Coordinates of C-alpha atoms in Angstrom, one line a residue:
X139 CA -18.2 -82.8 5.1
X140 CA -20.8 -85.3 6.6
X141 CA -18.3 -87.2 7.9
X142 CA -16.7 -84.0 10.3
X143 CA -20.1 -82.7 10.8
X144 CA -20.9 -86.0 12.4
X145 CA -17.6 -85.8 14.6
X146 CA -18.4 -82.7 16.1
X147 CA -21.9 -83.5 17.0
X148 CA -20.7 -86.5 18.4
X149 CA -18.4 -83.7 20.9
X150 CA -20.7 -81.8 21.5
X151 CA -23.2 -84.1 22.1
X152 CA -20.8 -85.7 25.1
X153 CA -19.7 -82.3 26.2
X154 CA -23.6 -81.4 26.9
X155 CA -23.9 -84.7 28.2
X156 CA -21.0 -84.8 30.9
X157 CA -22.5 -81.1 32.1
X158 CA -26.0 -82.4 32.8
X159 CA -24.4 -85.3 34.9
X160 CA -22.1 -83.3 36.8
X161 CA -25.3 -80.6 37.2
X162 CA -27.6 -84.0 38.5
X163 CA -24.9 -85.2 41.0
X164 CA -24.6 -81.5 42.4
X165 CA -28.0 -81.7 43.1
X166 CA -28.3 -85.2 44.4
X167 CA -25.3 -84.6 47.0
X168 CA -27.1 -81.1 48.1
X169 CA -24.2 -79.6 47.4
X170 CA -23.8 -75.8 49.3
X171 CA -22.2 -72.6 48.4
X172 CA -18.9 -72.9 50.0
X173 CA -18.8 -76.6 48.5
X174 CA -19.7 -74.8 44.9
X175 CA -17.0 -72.2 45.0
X176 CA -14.0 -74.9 46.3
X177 CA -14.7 -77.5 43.8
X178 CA -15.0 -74.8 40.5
X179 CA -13.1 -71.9 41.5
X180 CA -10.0 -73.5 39.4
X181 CA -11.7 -75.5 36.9
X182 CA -11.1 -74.8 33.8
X183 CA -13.8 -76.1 32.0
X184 CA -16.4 -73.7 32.5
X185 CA -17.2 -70.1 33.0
X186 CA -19.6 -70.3 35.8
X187 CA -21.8 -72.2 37.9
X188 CA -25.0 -71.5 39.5
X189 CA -27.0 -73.1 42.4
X190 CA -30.6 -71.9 42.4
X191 CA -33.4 -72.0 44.9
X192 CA -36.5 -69.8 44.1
X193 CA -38.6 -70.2 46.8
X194 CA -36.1 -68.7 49.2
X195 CA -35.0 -66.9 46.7
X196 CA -31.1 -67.8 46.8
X197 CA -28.4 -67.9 44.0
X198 CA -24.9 -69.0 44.2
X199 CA -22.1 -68.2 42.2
X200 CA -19.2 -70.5 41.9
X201 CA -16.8 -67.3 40.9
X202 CA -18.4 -65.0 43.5
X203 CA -20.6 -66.2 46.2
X204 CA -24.2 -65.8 47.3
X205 CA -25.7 -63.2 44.9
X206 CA -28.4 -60.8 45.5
X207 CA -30.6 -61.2 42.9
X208 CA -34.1 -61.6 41.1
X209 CA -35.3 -64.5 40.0
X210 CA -38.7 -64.1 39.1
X211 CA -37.6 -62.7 35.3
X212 CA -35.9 -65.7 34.8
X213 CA -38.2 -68.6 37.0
X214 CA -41.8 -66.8 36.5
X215 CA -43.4 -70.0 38.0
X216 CA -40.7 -71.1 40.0
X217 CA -39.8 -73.9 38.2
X218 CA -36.3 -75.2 37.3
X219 CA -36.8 -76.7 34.2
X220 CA -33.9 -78.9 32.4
X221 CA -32.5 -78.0 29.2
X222 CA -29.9 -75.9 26.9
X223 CA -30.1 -72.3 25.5
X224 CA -28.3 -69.3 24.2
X225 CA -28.3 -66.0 26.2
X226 CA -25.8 -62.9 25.7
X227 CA -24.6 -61.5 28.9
X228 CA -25.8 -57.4 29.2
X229 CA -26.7 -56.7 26.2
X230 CA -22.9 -57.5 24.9
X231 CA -23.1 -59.2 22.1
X232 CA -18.9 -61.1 22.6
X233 CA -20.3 -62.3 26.0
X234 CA -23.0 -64.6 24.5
X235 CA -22.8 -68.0 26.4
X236 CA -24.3 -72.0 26.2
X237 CA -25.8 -72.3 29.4
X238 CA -27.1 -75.7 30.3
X239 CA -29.6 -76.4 33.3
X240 CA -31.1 -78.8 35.8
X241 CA -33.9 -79.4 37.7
X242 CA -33.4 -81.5 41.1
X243 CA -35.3 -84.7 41.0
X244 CA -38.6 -84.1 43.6
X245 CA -37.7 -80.8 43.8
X246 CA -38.0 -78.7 41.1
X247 CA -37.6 -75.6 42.4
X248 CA -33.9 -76.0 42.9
X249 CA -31.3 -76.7 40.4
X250 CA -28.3 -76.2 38.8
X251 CA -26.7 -73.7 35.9
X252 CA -23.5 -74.0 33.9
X253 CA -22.6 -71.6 32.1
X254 CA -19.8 -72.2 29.5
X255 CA -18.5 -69.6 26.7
X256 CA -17.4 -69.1 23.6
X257 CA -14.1 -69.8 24.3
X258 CA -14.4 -72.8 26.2
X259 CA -16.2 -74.4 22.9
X260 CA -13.6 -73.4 20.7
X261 CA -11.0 -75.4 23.2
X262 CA -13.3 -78.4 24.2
X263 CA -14.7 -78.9 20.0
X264 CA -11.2 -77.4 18.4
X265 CA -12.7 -76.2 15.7
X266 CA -10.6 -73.2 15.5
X267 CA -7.7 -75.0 15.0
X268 CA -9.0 -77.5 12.8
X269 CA -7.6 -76.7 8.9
X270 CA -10.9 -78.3 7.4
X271 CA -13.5 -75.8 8.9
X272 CA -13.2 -71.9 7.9
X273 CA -16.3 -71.3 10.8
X274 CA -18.3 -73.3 12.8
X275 CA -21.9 -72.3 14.1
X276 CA -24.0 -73.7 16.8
X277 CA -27.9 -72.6 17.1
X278 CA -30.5 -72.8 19.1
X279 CA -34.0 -72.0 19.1
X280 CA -32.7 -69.6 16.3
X281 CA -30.6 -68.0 18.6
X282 CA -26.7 -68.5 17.0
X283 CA -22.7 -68.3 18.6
X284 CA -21.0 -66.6 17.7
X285 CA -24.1 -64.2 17.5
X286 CA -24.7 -62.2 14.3
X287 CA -24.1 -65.3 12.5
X288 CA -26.7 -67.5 10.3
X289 CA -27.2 -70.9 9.2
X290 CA -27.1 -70.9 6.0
X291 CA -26.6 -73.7 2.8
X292 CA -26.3 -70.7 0.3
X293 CA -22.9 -70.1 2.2
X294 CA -22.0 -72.9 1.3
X295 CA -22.5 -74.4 5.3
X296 CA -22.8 -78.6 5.7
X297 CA -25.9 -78.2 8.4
X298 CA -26.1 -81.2 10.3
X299 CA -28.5 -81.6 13.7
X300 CA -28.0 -84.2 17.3
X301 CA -30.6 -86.7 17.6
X302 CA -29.9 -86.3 20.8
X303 CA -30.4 -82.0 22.0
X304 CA -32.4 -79.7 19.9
X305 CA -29.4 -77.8 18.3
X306 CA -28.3 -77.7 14.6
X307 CA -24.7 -76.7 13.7
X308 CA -23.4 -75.0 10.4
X309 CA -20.0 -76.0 9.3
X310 CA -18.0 -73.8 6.6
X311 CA -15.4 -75.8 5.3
X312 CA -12.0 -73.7 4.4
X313 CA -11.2 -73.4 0.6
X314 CA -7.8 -74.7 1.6
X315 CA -9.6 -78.2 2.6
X316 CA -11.7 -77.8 -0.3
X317 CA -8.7 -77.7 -2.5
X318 CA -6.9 -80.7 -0.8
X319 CA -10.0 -82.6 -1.6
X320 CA -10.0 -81.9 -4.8
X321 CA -6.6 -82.9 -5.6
X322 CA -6.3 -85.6 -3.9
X323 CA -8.7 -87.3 -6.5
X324 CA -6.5 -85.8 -9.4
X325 CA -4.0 -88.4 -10.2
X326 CA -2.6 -86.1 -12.5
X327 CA -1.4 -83.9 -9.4
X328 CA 0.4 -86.6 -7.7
X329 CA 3.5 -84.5 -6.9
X330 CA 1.5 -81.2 -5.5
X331 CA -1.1 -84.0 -3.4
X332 CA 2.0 -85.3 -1.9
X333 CA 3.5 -82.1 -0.4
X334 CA -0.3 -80.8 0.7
X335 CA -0.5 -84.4 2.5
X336 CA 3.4 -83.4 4.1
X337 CA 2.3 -80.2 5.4
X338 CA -1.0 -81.4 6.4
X339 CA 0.6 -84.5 8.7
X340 CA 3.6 -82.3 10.0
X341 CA 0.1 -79.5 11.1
X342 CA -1.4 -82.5 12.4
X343 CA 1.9 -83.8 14.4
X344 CA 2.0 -80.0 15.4
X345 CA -1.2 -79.6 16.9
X346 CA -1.6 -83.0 18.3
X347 CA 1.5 -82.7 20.5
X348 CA 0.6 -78.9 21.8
X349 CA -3.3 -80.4 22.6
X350 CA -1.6 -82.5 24.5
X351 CA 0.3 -80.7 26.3
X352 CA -2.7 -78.3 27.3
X353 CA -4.6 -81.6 28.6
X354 CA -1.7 -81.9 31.0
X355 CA -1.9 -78.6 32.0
X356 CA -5.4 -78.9 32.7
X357 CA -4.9 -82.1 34.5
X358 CA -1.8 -80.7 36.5
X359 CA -4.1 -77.7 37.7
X360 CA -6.3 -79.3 38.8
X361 CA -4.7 -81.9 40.5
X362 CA -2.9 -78.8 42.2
X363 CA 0.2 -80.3 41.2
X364 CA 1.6 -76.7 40.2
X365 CA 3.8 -75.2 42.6
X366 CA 5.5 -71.6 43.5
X367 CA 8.7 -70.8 43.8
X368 CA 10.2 -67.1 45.5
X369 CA 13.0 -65.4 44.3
X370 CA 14.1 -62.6 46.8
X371 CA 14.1 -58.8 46.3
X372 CA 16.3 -57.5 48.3
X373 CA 17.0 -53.5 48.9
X374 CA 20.4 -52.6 47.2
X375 CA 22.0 -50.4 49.9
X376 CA 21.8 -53.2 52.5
X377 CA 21.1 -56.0 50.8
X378 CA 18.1 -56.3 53.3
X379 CA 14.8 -58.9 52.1
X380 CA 12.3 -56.1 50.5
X381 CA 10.2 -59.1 49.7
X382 CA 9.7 -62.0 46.8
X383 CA 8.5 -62.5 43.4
X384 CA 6.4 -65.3 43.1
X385 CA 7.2 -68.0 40.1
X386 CA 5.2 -70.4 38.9
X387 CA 6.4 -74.3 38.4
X388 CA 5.4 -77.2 36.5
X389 CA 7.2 -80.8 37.5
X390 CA 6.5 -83.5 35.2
X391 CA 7.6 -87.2 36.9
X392 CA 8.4 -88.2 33.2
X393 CA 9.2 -85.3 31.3
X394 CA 10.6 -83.3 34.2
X395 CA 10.4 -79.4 34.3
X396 CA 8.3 -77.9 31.8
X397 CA 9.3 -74.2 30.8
X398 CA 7.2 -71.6 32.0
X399 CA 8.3 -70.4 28.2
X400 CA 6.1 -72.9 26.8
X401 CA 3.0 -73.6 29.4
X402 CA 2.7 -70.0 29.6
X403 CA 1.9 -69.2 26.5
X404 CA -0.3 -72.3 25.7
X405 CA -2.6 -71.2 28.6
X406 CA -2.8 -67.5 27.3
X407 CA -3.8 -68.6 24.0
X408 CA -6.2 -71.3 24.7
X409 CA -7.7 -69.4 27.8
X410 CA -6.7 -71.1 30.5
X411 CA -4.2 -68.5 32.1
X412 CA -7.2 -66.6 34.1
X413 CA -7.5 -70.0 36.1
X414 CA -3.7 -70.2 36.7
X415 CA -3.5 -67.0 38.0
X416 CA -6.1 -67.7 40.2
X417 CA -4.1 -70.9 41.1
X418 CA -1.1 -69.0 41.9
X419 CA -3.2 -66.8 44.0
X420 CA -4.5 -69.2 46.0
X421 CA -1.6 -71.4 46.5
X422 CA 0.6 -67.6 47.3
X423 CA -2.3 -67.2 49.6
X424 CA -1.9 -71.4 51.1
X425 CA 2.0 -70.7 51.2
X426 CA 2.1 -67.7 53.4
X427 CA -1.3 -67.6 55.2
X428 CA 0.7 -70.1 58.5
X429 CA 4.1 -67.8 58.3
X430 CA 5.0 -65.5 61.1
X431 CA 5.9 -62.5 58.9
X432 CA 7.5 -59.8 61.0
X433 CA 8.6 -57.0 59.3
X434 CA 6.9 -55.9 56.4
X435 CA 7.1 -57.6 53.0
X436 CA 6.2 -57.1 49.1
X437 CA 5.1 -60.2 47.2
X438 CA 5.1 -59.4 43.3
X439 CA 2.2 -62.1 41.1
X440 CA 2.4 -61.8 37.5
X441 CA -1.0 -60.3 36.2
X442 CA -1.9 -61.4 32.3
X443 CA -4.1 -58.6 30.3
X444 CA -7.2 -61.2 30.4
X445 CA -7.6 -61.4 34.6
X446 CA -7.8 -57.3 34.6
X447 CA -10.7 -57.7 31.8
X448 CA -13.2 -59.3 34.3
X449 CA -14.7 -57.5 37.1
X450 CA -15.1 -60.4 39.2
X451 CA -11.7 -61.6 39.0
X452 CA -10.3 -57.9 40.1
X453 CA -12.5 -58.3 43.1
X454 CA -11.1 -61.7 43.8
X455 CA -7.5 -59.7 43.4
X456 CA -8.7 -57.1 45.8
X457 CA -9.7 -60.1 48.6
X458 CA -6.3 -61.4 48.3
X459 CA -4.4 -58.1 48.5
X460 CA -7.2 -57.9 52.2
X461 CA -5.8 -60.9 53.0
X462 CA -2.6 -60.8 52.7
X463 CA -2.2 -57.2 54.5
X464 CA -3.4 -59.2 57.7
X465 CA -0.4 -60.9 57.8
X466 CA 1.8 -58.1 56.9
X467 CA 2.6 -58.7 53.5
X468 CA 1.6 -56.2 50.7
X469 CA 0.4 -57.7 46.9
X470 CA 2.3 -56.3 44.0
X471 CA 0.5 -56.9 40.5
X472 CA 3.2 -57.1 38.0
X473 CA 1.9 -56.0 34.6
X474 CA 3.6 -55.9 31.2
X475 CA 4.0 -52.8 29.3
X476 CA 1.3 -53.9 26.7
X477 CA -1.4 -53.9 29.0
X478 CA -0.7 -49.9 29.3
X479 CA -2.0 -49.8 25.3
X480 CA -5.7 -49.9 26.3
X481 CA -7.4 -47.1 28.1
X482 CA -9.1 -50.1 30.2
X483 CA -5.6 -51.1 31.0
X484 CA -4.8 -47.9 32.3
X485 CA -8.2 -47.3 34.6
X486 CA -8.0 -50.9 36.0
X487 CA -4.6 -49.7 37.5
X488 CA -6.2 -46.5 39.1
X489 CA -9.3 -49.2 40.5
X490 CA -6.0 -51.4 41.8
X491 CA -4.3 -48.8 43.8
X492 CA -7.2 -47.4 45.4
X493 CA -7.8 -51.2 46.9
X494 CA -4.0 -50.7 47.9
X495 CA -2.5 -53.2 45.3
X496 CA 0.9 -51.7 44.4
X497 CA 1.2 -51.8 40.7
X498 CA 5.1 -52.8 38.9
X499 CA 5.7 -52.2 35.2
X500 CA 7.4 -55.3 34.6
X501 CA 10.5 -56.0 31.8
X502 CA 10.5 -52.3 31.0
X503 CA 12.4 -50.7 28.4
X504 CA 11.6 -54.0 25.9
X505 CA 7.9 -53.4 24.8
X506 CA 6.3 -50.5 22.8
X507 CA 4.9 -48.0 25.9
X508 CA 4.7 -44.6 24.8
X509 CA 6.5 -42.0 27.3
X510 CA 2.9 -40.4 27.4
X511 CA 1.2 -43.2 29.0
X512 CA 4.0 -43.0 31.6
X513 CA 3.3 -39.6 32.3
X514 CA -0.6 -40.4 32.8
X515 CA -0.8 -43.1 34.8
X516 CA 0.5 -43.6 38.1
X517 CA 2.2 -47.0 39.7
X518 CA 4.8 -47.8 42.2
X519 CA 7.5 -50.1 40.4
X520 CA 9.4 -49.4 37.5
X521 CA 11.3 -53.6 36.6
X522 CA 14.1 -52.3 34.2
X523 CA 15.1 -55.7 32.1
X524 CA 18.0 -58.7 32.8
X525 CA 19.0 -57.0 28.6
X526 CA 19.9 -53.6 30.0
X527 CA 22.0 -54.7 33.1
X528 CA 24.0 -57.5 31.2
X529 CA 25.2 -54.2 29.3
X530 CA 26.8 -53.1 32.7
X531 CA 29.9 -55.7 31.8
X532 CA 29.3 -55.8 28.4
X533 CA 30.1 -51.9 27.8
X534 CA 32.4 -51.1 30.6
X535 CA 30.2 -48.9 32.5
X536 CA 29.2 -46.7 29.6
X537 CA 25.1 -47.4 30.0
X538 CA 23.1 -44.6 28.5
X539 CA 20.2 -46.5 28.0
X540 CA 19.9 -47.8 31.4
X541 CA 21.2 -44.4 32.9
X542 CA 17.9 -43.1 30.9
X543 CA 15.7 -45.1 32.4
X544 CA 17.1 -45.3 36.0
X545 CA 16.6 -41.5 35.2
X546 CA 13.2 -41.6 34.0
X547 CA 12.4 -43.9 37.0
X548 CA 13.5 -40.9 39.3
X549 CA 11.6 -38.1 37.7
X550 CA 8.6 -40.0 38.2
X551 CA 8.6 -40.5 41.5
X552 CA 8.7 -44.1 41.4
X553 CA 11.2 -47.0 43.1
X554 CA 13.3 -48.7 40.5
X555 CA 13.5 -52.9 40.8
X556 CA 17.3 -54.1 38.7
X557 CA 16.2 -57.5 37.4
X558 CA 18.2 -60.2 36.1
X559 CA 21.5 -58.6 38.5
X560 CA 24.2 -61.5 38.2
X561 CA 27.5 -59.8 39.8
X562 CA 29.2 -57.8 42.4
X563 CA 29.9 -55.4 39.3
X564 CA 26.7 -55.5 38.4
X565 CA 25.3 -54.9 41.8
X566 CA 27.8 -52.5 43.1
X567 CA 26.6 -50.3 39.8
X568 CA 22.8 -50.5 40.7
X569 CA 23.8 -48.9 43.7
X570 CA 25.7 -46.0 42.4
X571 CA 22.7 -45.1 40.3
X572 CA 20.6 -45.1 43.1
X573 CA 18.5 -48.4 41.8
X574 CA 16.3 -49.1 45.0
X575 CA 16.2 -52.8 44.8
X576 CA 17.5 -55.5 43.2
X577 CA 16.7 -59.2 42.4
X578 CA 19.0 -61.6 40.5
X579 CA 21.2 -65.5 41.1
X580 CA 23.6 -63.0 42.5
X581 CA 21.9 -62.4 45.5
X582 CA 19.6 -65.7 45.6
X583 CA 18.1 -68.1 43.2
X584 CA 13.9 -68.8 43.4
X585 CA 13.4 -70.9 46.5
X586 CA 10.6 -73.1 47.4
X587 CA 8.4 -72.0 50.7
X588 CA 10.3 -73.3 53.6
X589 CA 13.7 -71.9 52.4
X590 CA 11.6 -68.2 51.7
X591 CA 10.2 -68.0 55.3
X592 CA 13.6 -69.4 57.1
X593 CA 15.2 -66.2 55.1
X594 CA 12.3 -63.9 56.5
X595 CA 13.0 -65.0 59.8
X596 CA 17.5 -64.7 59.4
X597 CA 16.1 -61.2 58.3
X598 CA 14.0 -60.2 60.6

């Protein structure tokens, strides 16, 4: 164990280290607020940063601006002192955070805070995906993350310390590793050593290749090198542009297209997806903001369950939704059905509507919604899934399931968007059930900007 106790010092011990010199040049180029939000509003790597002045007294957030608030608890003598500590967030104990400070040089009553989380260690150390540890604890000044956590040899924890910040760290090494150790050094157990070395390297080719991936999503987000693509919505009784769904894109120059089946879910389960939505905000925003939009139109963004879970990421939502109303376009959030589980689900879409954000229940009719949530909430969309109109062909027009929820749609009060439509048949059928809209290769493929606002314009 001394031997991966002394690797992840060694990354944490370089991740502190990068922090502090990114907090020192800040300082040294006088960076200001406006500067602060456009160079960290996408990065990935942190949770927030902080520029502090207390003899004004002035804070800026890099996630939400100039902030009104009181320094004094935190700065008694004014004093921006350098250095690392634990603090929990509100009294909520899942929000406690490594923040790590820095006084200006000659002026120590500005400086800089980062503040990085618990998940953004887990990603930057891997710890969680490492096979050898069962936990890994960081501490310090007895303060511990996670919190509620101890170090402890009795445990059976390797506690090893940096020479370099004053934090110890308490690793717990899985029984699994502890087994492979063991028989590895059993010659008798040649045969079993072999296969637990196989499944170990085919792990280890496993995990190496997705890391990978994720550092070239991280890279390719913020090099802005992401892009959206539209695909029309267009109303089925004239064919008319209701508006677009906006796509999201990843070109690799040597790998080519990368699914949005695979980076997708990477980012959702290494925590990156809140910084691609914001991405595909902001570029939606960059896309449009120039376009002479005439009559009006809906643009639907995919919303993942973790950018409804922060309340300063629903009021950057709400800011777009502003903005984009001033050029005549109206922001539909398109959330799946599992996002209606959670009573927090279901009262961010109340906070949503009243900031007039239209809300669509996307890929309906595939996830595990209860009718009862239905009936309790109240949205605008109802997306019935590509699965229940390829049945239009498939079973000759007889449909119950999608006749029961086209009729569902209609009892509550709600317009019905036909995903997926790839025929005349299929189209012409929509219609008869008295499907509102319609999207689908039948009536146009995703397009890129330029080919999005031309068709605005032929439509208008």
């Amino acid at each position: 164990m001394h031997n991966i106790a002394y690797e992840y010092v060694q990354k944490l011990d370089k991740l502190i280290s990068n922090i502090h010199q990114t907090n020192q040049s800040l300082l040294l180029s006088n960076v200001q607020c406006d500067e602060l939000h456009d160079q960290f509003l996408f990065n990935s790597t942190i949770r927030e940063v902080f520029l502090i002045k207390t003899e004004v007294p002035f804070v800026c957030s890099s996630k939400r601006g100039v902030l009104n608030k009181d320094l004094s608890q935190y700065y008694p003598s004014g004093i921006v002192r350098s250095g690392e500590h634990l603090r929990t967030l509100n009294a909520d104990h899942t929000t406690r955070t490594l923040i790590i400070r820095d006084g200006q040089l000659g002026n120590p009553h500005h400086g800089i805070s980062t503040v990085i989380n618990e998940q953004f260690l887990e990603n930057s150390l891997g710890y969680t995906q490492d096979t050898r540890l069962k936990s890994l604890i960081l501490s310090y000044d007895g303060a511990t993350l996670p919190e509620r956590t101890r170090l402890d040899k009795k445990d059976g924890q390797y506690i090893a310390g940096s020479r370099k910040y004053p934090y110890m760290l308490g690793l717990t090494p899985a029984k699994a590793f502890i087994s492979n150790q063991t028989i590895l050094y059993l010659y008798s157990a040649a045969l079993l050593s072999l296969i637990v070395s196989s499944a170990y390297l085919f792990l280890h080719h496993w995990l190496v290749k997705r890391l990978s991936l994720l550092d070239e999503l991280k890279k390719a987000l913020k090099r802005r090198e992401l892009f959206l693509v539209y695909q029309p919505i267009v109303v089925s009784q004239s064919n008319q542009i209701s508006g677009f769904e906006a796509l999201l894109r990843w070109y690799k120059p040597k790998a080519g297209f990368i699914s949005p089946e695979h980076f997708i879910d990477l980012a959702e389960k290494s925590g990156l997806i809140v910084d691609i939505t914001e991405y595909v905000l902001y570029r939606a925003w960059q896309d449009w903001s120039n376009k002479k939009v005439v009559q009006p139109l809906h643009l639907s963004i995919n919303i993942p369950p973790s950018y409804l879970e922060d309340p300063s990421t629903i009021t950057q939502l709400k800011r777009y939704a502003d903005r984009f109303k001033t050029i005549n376009i109206q922001l539909v959030v398109e959330i799946t059905e599992r996002q209606l589980l959670k009573s927090s689900g279901q009262a961010v879409l109340n906070e949503l509507r009243q900031a007039n954000i239209h809300i669509a229940i996307d890929d309906f009719g595939i996830g595990s919604t209860a009718l009862s949530i239905l009936q309790n909430i109240e949205f605008d969309y109802l997306k019935i899934d590509k699965c229940f109109i390829d049945s239009i062909e498939v079973e000759d027009g007889h449909t119950p399931v999608l006749n029961s929820i086209v009729d569902l749609g209609h009892r509550l009060s709600v317009q019905l968007v036909a995903e997926g439509v790839e025929s005349q048949t299929q189209a012409d059928y929509l219609h008869e059930l008295k499907v509102g809209y319609q999207q689908g290769f039948w009536h146009a493929k995703p397009m890129d900007i330029l080919a999005a606002s031309k068709l605005v314009a032929q439509n208008g």
